[in-house]
XYZ file of C-alpha atoms in Angstrom:
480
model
C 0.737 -143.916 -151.473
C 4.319 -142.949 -151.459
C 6.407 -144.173 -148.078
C 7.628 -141.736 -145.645
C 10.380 -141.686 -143.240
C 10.967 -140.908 -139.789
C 14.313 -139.093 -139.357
C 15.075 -137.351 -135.691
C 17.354 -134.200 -135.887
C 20.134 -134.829 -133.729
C 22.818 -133.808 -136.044
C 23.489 -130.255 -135.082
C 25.901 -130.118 -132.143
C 28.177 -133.026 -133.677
C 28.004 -131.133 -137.087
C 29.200 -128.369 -135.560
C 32.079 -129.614 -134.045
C 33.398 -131.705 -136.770
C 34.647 -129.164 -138.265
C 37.270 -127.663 -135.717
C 40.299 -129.673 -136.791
C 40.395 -129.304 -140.565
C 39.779 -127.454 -143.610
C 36.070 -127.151 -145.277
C 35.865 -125.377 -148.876
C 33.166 -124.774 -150.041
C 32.791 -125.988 -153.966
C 29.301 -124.268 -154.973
C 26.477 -122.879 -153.096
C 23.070 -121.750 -154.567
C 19.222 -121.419 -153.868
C 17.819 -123.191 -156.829
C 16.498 -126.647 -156.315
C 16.318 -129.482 -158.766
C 16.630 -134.104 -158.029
C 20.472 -134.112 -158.232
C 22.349 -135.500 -156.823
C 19.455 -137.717 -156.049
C 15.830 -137.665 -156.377
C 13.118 -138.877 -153.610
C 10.708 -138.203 -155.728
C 11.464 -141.641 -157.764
C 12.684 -145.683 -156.248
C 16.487 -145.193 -158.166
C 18.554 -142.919 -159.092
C 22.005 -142.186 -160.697
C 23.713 -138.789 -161.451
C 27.251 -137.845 -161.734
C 28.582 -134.101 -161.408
C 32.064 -132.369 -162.656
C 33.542 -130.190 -159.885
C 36.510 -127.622 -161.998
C 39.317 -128.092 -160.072
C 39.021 -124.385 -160.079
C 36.582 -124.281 -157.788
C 38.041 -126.748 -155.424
C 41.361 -125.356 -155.511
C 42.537 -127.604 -152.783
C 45.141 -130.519 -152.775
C 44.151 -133.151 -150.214
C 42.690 -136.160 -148.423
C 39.071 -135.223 -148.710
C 37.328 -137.492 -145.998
C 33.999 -135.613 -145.828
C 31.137 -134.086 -148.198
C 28.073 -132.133 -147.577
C 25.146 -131.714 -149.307
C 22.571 -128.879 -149.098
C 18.985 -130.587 -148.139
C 15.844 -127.733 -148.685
C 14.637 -129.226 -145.029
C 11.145 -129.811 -146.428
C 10.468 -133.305 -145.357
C 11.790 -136.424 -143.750
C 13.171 -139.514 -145.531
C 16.385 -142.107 -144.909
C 17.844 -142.790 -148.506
C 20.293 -146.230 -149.280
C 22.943 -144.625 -151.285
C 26.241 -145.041 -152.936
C 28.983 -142.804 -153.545
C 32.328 -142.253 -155.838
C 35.036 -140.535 -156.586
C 37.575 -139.751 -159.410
C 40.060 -137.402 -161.146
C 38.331 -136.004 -164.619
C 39.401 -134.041 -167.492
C 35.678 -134.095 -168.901
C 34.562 -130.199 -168.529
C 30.765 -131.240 -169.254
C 28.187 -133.876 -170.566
C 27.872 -133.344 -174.354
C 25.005 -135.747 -174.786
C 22.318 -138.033 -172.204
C 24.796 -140.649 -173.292
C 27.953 -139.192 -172.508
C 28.413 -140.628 -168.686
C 31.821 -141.212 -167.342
C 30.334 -144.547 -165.130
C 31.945 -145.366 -162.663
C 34.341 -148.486 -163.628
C 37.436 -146.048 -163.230
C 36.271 -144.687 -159.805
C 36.699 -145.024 -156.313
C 33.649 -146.758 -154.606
C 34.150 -144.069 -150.948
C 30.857 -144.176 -149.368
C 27.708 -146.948 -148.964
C 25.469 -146.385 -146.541
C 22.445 -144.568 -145.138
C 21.433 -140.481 -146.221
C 19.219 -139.132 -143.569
C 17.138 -135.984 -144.584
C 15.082 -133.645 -142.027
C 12.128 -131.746 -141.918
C 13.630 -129.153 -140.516
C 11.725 -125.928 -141.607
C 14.746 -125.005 -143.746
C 17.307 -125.841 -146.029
C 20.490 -127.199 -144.416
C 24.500 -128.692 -145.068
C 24.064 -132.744 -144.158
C 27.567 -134.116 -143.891
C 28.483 -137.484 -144.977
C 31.685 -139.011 -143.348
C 33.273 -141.089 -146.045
C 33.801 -144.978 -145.449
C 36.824 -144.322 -147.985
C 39.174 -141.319 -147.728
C 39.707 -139.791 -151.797
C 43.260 -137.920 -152.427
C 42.590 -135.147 -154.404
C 45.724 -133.999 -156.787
C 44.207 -130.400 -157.543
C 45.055 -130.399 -161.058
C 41.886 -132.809 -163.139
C 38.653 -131.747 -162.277
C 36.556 -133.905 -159.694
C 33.549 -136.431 -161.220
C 31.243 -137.663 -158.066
C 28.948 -140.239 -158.726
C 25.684 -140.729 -156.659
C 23.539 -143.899 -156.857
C 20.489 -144.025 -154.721
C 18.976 -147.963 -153.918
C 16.684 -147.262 -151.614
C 13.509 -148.854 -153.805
C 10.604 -146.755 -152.420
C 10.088 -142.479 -152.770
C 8.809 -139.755 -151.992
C 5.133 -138.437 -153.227
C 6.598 -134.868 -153.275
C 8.428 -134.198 -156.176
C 8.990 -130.191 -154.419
C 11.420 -132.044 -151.569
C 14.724 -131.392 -153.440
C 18.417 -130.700 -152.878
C 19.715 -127.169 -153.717
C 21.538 -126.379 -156.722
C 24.029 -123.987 -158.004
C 24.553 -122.525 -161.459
C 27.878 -124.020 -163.280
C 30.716 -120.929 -162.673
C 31.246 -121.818 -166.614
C 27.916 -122.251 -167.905
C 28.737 -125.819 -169.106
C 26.429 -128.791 -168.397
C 28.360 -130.918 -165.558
C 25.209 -132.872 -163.771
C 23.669 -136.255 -165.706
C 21.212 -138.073 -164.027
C 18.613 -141.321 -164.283
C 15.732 -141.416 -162.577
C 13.027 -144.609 -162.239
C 10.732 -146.266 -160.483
C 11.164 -149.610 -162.038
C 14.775 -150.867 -160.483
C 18.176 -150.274 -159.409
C 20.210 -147.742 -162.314
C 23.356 -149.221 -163.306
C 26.653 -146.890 -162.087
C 29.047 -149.041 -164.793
C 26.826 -148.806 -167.525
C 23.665 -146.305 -167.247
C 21.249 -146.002 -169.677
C 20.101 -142.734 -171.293
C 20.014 -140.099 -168.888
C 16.311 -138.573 -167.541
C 18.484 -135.022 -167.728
C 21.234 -133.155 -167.726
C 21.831 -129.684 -166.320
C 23.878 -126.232 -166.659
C 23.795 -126.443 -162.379
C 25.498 -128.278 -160.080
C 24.490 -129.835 -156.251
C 25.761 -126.929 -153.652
C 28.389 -128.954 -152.244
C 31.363 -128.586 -150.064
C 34.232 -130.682 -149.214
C 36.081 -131.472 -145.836
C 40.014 -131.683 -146.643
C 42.480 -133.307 -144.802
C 46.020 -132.010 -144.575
C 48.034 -134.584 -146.947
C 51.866 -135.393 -146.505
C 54.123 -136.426 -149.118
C 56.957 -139.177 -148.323
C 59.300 -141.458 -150.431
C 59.555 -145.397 -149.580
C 62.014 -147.275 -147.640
C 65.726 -146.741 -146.887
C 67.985 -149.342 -146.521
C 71.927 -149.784 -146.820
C 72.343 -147.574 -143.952
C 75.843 -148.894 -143.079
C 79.046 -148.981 -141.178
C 82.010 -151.665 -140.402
C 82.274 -151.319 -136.413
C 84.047 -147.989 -135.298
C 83.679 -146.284 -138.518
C 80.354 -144.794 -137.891
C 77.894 -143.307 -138.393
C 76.632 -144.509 -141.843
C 76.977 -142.407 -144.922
C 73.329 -140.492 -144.809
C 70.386 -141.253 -147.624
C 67.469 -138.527 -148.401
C 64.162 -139.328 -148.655
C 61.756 -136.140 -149.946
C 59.025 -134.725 -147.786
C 56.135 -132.227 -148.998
C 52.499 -131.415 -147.398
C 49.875 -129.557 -148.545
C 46.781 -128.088 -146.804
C 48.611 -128.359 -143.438
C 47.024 -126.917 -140.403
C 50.547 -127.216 -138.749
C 54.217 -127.923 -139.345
C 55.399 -131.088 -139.822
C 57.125 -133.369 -138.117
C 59.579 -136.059 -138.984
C 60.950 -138.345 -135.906
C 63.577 -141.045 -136.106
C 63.300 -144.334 -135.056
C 65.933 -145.080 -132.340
C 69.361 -145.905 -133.595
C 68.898 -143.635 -136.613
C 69.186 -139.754 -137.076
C 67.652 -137.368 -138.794
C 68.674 -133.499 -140.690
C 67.508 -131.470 -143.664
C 71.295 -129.832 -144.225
C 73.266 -133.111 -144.166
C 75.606 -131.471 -141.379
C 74.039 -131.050 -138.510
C 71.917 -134.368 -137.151
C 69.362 -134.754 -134.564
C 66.314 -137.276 -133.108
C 63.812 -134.982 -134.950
C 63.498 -132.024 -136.796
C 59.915 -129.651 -137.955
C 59.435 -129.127 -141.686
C 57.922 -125.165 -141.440
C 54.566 -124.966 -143.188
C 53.761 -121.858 -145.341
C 49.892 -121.003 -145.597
C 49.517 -124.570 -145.371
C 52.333 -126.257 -147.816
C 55.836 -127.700 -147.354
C 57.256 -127.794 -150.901
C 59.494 -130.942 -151.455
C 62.316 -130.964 -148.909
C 65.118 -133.786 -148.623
C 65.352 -134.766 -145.240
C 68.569 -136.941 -144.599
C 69.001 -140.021 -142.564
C 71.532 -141.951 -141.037
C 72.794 -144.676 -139.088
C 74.079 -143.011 -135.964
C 77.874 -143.477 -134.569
C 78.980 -145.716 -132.054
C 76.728 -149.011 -132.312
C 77.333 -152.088 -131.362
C 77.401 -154.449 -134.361
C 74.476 -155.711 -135.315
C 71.395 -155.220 -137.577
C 68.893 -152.129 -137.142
C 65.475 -150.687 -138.207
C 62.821 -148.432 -137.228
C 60.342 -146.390 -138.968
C 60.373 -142.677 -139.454
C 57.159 -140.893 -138.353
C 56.435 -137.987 -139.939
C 53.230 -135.968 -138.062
C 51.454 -132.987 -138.835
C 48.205 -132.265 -136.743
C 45.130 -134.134 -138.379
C 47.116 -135.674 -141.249
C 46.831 -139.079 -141.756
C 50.673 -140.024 -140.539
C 53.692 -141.571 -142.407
C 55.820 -144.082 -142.040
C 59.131 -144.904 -143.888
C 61.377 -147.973 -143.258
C 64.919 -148.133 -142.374
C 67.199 -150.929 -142.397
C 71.184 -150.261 -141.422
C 74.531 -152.747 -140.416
C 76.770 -152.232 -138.104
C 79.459 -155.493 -138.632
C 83.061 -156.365 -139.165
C 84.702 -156.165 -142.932
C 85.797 -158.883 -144.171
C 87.585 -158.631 -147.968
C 88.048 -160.989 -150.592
C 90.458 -160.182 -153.273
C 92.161 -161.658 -156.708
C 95.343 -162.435 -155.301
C 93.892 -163.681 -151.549
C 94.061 -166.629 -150.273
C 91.032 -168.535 -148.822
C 93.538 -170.211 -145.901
C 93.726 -166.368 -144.849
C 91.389 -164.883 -142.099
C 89.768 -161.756 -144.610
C 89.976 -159.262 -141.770
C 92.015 -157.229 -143.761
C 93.029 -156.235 -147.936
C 96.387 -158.912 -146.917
C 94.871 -161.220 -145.355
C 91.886 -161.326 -147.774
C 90.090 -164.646 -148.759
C 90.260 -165.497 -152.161
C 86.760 -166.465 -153.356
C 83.024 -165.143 -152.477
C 81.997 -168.692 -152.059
C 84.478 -169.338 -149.274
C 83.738 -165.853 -147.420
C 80.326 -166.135 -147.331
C 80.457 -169.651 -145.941
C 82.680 -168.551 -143.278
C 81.921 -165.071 -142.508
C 79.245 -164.682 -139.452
C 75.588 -163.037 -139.639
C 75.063 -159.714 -139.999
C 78.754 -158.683 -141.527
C 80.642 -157.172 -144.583
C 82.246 -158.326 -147.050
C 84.262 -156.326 -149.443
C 84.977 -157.536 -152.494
C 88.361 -155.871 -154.187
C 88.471 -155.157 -158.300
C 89.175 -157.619 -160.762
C 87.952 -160.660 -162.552
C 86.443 -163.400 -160.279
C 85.514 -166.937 -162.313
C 85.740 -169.512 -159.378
C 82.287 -168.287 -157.678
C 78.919 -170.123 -158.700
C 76.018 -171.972 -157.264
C 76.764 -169.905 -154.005
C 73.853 -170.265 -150.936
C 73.980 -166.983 -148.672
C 72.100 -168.434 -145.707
C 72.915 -165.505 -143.162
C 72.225 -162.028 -142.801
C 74.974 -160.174 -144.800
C 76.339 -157.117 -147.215
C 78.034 -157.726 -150.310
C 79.990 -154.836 -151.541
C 82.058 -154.590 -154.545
C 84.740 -152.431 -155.954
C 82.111 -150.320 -158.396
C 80.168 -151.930 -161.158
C 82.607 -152.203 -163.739
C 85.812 -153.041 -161.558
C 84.511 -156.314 -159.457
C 83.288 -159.002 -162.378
C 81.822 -162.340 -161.307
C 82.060 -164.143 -164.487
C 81.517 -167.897 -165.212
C 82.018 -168.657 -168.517
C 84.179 -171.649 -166.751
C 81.804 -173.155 -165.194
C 77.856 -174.717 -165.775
C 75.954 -173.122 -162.969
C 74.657 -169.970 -161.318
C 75.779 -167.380 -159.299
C 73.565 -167.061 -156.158
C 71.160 -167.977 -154.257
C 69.996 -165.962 -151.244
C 67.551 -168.200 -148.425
C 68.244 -165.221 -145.245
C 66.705 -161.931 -144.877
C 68.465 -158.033 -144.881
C 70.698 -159.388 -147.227
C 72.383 -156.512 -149.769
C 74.564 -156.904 -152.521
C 75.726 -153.961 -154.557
C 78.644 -152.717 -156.506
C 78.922 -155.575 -159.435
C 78.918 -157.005 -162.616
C 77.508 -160.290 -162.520
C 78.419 -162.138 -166.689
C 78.728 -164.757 -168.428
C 76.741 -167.130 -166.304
C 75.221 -170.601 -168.310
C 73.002 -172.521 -165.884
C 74.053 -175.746 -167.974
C 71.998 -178.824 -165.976
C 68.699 -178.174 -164.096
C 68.444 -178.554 -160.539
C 65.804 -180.876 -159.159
C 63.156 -181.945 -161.508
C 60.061 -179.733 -160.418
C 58.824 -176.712 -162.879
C 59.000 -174.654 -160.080
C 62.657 -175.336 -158.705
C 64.504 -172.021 -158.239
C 66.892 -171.807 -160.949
C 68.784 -169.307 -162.503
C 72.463 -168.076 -164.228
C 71.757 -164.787 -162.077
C 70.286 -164.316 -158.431
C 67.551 -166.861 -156.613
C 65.527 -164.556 -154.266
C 63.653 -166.708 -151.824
C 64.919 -170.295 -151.938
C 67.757 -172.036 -152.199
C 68.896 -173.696 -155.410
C 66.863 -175.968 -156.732
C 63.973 -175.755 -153.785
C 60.593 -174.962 -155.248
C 59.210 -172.556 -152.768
C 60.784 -170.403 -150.256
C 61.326 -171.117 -146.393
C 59.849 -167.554 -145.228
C 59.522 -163.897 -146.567
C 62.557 -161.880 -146.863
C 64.314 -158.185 -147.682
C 66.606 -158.261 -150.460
C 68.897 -154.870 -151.330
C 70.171 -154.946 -154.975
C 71.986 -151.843 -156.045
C 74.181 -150.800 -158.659
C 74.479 -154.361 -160.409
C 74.875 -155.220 -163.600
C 74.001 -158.413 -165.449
C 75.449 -159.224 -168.677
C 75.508 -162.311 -171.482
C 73.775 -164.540 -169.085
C 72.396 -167.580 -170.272
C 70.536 -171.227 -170.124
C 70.362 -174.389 -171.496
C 67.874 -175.237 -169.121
C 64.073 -174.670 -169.694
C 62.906 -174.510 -167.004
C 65.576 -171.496 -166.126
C 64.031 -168.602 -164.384
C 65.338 -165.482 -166.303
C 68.750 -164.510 -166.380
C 69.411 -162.211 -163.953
C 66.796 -162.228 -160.835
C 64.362 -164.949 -160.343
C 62.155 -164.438 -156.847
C 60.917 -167.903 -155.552
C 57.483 -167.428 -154.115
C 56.224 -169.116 -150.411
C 52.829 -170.973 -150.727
C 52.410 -170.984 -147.897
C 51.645 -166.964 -147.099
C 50.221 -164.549 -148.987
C 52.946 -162.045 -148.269
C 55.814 -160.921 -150.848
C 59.307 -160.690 -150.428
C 60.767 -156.999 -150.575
C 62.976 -156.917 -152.993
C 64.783 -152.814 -153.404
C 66.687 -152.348 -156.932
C 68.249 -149.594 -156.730
């Protein structure tokens, strides 16, 4: 005798109201009935559909699907479900499955089917949201584990006639044990018809990564602005991008404020640059914040920004490190010597020309480094045997450079794992084999050239990032 469940219909007002606050399409709909996605009629089953992206015509977060359940009996199912961008337009053969080893695994869980005197949409809230890019097709994979049936092989899903005619549903069906999802076996059947199914979209917002360099010497502000690029697509509402306190945002580059709205058009924002800057008249010191940018039921974003406010300090060719480097005269000579002596969170220019007295320097502090242009300040140490720098302290930028000619000549420490390079150490000072804590590293506009090692156990020769044991975190590192 085949098992039957008890199922009590309580779904109707909550169904009803899930849908208020976002955007249901409806992929196919028929009357015909058939065991895909899954069958109750047998203990397992796997099937996998193609969805055109044609019929779905909908970018999006799609946290929701529905199937269409005849409401001729009462069962709870253990399923499985995936999700994945296709090409495929059809199943040539019972062999040809896609499997689902390139998929997303976005539901497990329970299926609960009614008796309720007529067929009806069951929704099933995803455990795992699935970003739909509206250009492949859709593949959805259903596995059903629930090792005991139904002895009515009538109690089916409904079905809908492929819009193309081609075969897009492949399924296994068995009593004897669990069917694999990675690699099936030959299918039971394949069909012209697809499950009625619709989908539950969430609007989906668009954003670039984090900002940094946002800075200014003290009285000079604000900082020179940076863009990051904004779009959204099946909106229900405009979008909004808010600053983080400190920091200003504008989509003209003129005219700055706390926040601004990004106008939706029958649901999109196409790709807008939305500025951001540092504002005027900070104290020195080192900020960040995150942008949020908010549009009603979309998941929200957040972007990063890091900006200086400090003193310049300027080292130059013909300076003099016995000078106080508050000014192009009074520059200090060397990088070594101004990054020794020039306080946390600060500037320090660096003026054209050929520098070959800087190597094995430890920046320990909080600090920009900002050359001439890339091919007008040089580091170069073809006069000496080590490397150029180390960096042990977070929010640390260094831009505007060529670093050359560096050959790490004798090995520091004796460990394999002893940060050592002719270029940059990111994470550890020189020689130390793991780093002190996790940092934020700017690189921009650098370039590395002829560097060298005698030394095996160098680390590259031009960034080598020291990693901490002791966390599982990763230092940030921007090259820009």
């Amino acid at each position: 005798m085949k098992k039957h469940y008890i199922f009590t219909l309580i779904f109707s007002l909550l169904f009803s109201l899930s849908y208020s606050q976002t955007t249901v399409t409806a992929v196919a709909e028929g009357g015909y009935e058939a065991g895909i996605p899954i069958n109750l009629y047998y203990n397992y089953s796997y099937g996998e559909v193609i969805y055109t992206q044609s019929e779905i015509n909908k970018q999006g977060v799609i946290d929701q699907i529905q199937l269409y359940w005849d409401g001729s009996m009462s069962d709870t199912r253990t399923i499985k479900v995936w999700m994945g961008h296709t090409t495929e337009t059809s199943f040539a053969n019972d062999n040809d499955w896609i499997s689902t080893s390139g998929l997303k695994e976005v539901y497990s869980g329970t299926l609960g089917v009614a008796a309720y005197g007529s067929a009806y949409w069951i929704p099933i809230n995803l455990d795992s949201s699935f970003s739909y890019n509206n250009s492949d097709n859709l593949i959805i994979a259903f596995q059903d584990n629930t090792g005991s049936n139904e002895d009515n092989a009538a109690a089916r899903f409904r079905i809908a006639a492929t819009s193309d005619g081609n075969v897009r549903s492949i399924y296994k069906a068995t009593d004897a044990s669990q069917v694999s999802s990675t690699s099936p076996p030959q299918a039971s059947a394949r069909y012209s018809y697809v499950p009625s199914f619709k989908l539950r979209i969430k609007p989906l917002i668009n954003a670039g990564g984090s900002v940094s360099g946002l800075n200014y010497a003290t009285g000079s502000g604000p900082s020179p602005s940076q863009f990051i690029s904004i779009s959204g697509s099946t909106l229900d509402a405009n979008i909004t991008v808010t600053a983080p306190t400190n920091f200003e945002v504008s989509t003209n580059n003129s005219s700055f404020s706390d926040n601004l709205a990004l106008t939706q058009s029958s649901g999109l924002v196409s790709s807008t640059a939305v500025y951001v800057r540092l504002k005027n008249g900070l104290s020195a010191g080192l900020y960040s914040g995150d942008i949020s940018i908010t549009s009603t039921n979309a998941t929200t974003r957040t972007i990063s920004l890091t900006g200086l406010v400090g003193t310049n300090y300027y080292v130059s060719t013909t300076g003099s490190n016995g000078n106080n480097g508050l000014s192009e005269a009074n520059a200090f000579e060397t990088l070594d010597h101004a990054v020794d002596n020039v306080p946390a969170n600060n500037i320090i220019n660096v003026g054209p020309g050929t520098f070959s007295a800087d190597s094995d320097i430890t920046i320990n502090n909080s600090m920009i480094i900002k050359g001439s242009g890339r091919d007008k300040t040089i580091f170069d140490g073809s006069s000496g045997s080590g490397g150029f720098i180390a960096i042990t302290a977070s929010n640390v930028t260094i831009q505007d450079m060529t670093i050359q000619d560096y050959n790490l000549q004798t090995a520091y420490g004796t460990s394999a794992n002893a940060g050592q390079t002719p270029g940059i150490i990111i994470g550890s000072g020189i020689g130390d084999t793991s780093s002190p804590s996790v940092l934020t590293v700017t690189l921009k506009n650098i370039k590395f050239y002829n560097q060298t090692s005698s030394v095996t156990r160098a680390r590259g020769g031009a960034v080598h990032v020291q990693y901490n044991p002791s966390t599982s975190s990763n230092h940030t590192v921007n090259i820009e």
